[in-house]
Amino acid sequence: MGNIADGALKDATDKGPIAPPYTEEASGSNSQPTDAPPDYHVVVATGAGRPSSPYRPFPPVMHARYQWKLTGTFHLCDEKPDDRLFAVSTHTGFSGELPRVMLHHGPSDKHPVLAAACEERPVGKIDKYSPNSVIQLPALVPNTDSEELVTEIMQAHTVGETGVGYEFSVEVGHGDKMTREKFEWRKTKKGSDGEFKEGGFKLLRLSSRHAQGSNSSNSGDATCSSNEAATEDGYEVVALFKWNKTLMNLVHPFELRFVGSALSGSLGERWGLMAVVTALRLWWLNAGFRANRKTAAVGEGGSYQA
């Protein structure tokens, strides 16, 4: 495929291990000063290497597959473990860039970047984390003059007495009928139900609660049609993100499954890409022991720069 501009991707030898680091800052002269604005810059492929569409269809069920060799790249596969659909590369931040995870437009980290997720650096507080994650997607309206991804925000917050959620907004639907809706990844504790033996997250469609209560929906698909598509709060569940933490699943750490109205494709390609890259961000946070209520609560009390 085409060349990737410098700074978007690194060779595997420049990347850390698959699990992200536990701290955001790195020592050394190359580290970004804490009072400098965050660098969210990600460049996608240009010229002949640029894909004709910024989106690719995702299968309804995807599994992560680690490589046995030490590398900063793993893959998203469909139900066949050897069918590697998308490469996911990681950057630890030790060269001065913000730590990030990048989803590629093919099975190699040399393929163009589809989307990315990274830290939002707190201002003047190197020992704390922002409750926000920076999510980078293709521009809503393609611009041939622009090579950069656009920025969205996913915000962590506490839920009730014990819960934690990660909320974001994204356009759903197709063409000129797209509308912007809110969604939330809600953490599910280990063993809380049969679907989550090792824990994980459910993706809630926050607009669906009102739509179900009024027996109406703009798209006509927000009504839950199965037990999978409901929670105790009355929201439709559109995706399940589950950890696999058994000896038999050392190289298959998680599963991402679309359910409910997401299976019909009515939520659109942009929503699908956002769902996948935000799930990858949760994987990164979980590997750093930060996908929890305590971290979200600390972040909620800070002062941060977008």
XYZ file of C-alpha atoms in Angstrom, residues 2-162:
161
model
C 1.007 3.622 0.111
C 3.522 5.368 2.249
C 2.568 6.799 5.608
C 3.821 10.252 6.527
C 6.513 10.459 9.168
C 5.160 10.495 12.714
C 1.929 8.579 12.019
C 3.449 5.144 12.323
C 6.681 3.644 13.666
C 8.387 0.343 12.959
C 7.671 -2.394 15.466
C 11.130 -1.978 16.932
C 10.246 1.570 17.965
C 7.057 0.525 19.691
C 6.641 -0.849 23.142
C 4.979 -4.106 24.095
C 1.313 -4.607 23.403
C 0.197 -3.613 26.889
C 0.269 0.187 27.189
C 2.398 1.915 29.804
C 0.994 2.726 33.218
C 2.174 6.327 33.146
C 1.556 9.013 30.599
C 4.872 10.799 30.909
C 8.315 9.558 29.948
C 11.586 10.838 31.298
C 14.254 12.252 29.019
C 14.926 15.296 26.914
C 12.502 14.201 24.189
C 9.437 14.299 26.437
C 6.844 16.933 25.669
C 6.868 19.792 28.224
C 3.883 19.655 30.534
C 2.903 23.237 29.739
C 2.926 22.651 25.975
C -0.359 22.038 24.143
C -1.032 18.354 23.434
C 0.011 17.079 20.022
C -2.923 15.099 18.626
C -1.474 15.170 15.112
C -2.026 12.003 13.074
C -1.410 11.944 9.335
C -3.123 9.503 6.988
C -1.879 8.219 3.661
C -1.697 10.586 0.722
C -1.716 10.222 -3.037
C -1.971 6.696 -4.409
C -1.825 5.226 -0.912
C -4.951 6.995 0.247
C -8.012 4.673 0.383
C -10.982 5.553 -1.820
C -13.268 5.488 1.226
C -12.382 6.488 4.806
C -14.513 3.591 6.089
C -14.548 -0.171 5.864
C -17.359 -2.517 6.846
C -16.876 -4.408 10.095
C -18.166 -7.933 10.710
C -20.742 -8.328 13.493
C -18.236 -10.193 15.672
C -14.510 -9.414 15.943
C -11.780 -11.003 18.025
C -8.405 -9.539 18.925
C -5.390 -11.684 18.122
C -1.988 -10.971 19.650
C 1.217 -12.039 17.934
C 3.595 -14.353 19.760
C 6.585 -12.183 18.914
C 7.252 -8.978 20.854
C 5.591 -6.249 18.818
C 3.369 -3.229 19.221
C 0.896 -4.496 16.621
C -2.003 -6.929 16.942
C -5.008 -7.726 14.742
C -8.781 -7.683 14.663
C -10.139 -10.875 13.111
C -13.597 -12.180 12.368
C -14.734 -15.478 13.851
C -11.909 -17.255 12.009
C -8.779 -16.476 14.086
C -6.449 -16.530 11.061
C -8.542 -14.081 9.052
C -6.732 -10.876 10.001
C -8.882 -7.964 8.857
C -7.368 -4.909 10.568
C -4.008 -4.155 12.128
C -3.944 -2.224 15.406
C -0.654 -0.513 16.238
C 0.344 1.131 19.490
C 2.735 3.896 20.413
C 3.912 4.119 24.011
C 4.857 7.798 23.945
C 8.504 7.295 24.880
C 9.691 9.326 21.877
C 7.814 12.407 23.075
C 4.492 11.822 21.335
C 1.286 11.163 23.231
C 0.613 7.442 23.769
C -1.895 6.284 21.195
C -3.552 3.302 19.551
C -4.180 3.315 15.784
C -6.583 1.254 13.679
C -5.340 0.569 10.152
C -7.162 0.186 6.840
C -5.918 -3.375 6.374
C -4.010 -6.241 8.024
C -0.633 -4.471 8.175
C 0.566 -1.474 10.160
C 1.836 -0.144 6.831
C -1.784 0.322 5.713
C -3.306 3.818 6.107
C -4.700 4.867 9.471
C -8.491 4.573 9.708
C -8.842 6.068 13.187
C -6.823 6.638 16.351
C -7.224 7.258 20.080
C -4.877 8.892 22.553
C -4.518 10.634 25.891
C -5.749 14.113 26.625
C -2.851 15.570 28.565
C -3.796 17.475 31.745
C -2.404 20.972 32.095
C 0.346 21.199 34.723
C -0.624 17.943 36.461
C 1.672 15.213 35.236
C 0.574 12.833 37.982
C -3.101 12.859 36.985
C -5.085 11.907 33.923
C -7.784 13.774 32.100
C -11.172 12.032 32.199
C -11.258 12.599 28.435
C -9.883 10.452 25.651
C -9.135 11.994 22.274
C -10.706 10.006 19.431
C -9.655 10.773 15.868
C -11.862 9.956 12.876
C -11.952 10.861 9.180
C -13.552 14.220 8.442
C -17.339 14.049 8.217
C -17.141 15.810 4.847
C -14.106 14.449 2.937
C -11.592 17.152 2.085
C -8.913 16.280 -0.451
C -6.821 19.201 0.790
C -6.661 17.856 4.343
C -4.551 14.911 5.439
C -5.452 14.940 9.123
C -8.091 13.176 11.148
C -10.634 15.226 13.084
C -10.981 15.106 16.856
C -13.862 13.795 18.946
C -13.900 13.367 22.738
C -14.887 10.382 24.871
C -15.383 11.357 28.509
C -15.158 9.056 31.521
C -17.546 9.667 34.413
C -18.873 7.887 37.453
C -22.321 6.296 37.277
C -24.453 5.966 40.394
C -22.761 4.605 43.498
C -20.466 2.029 41.915
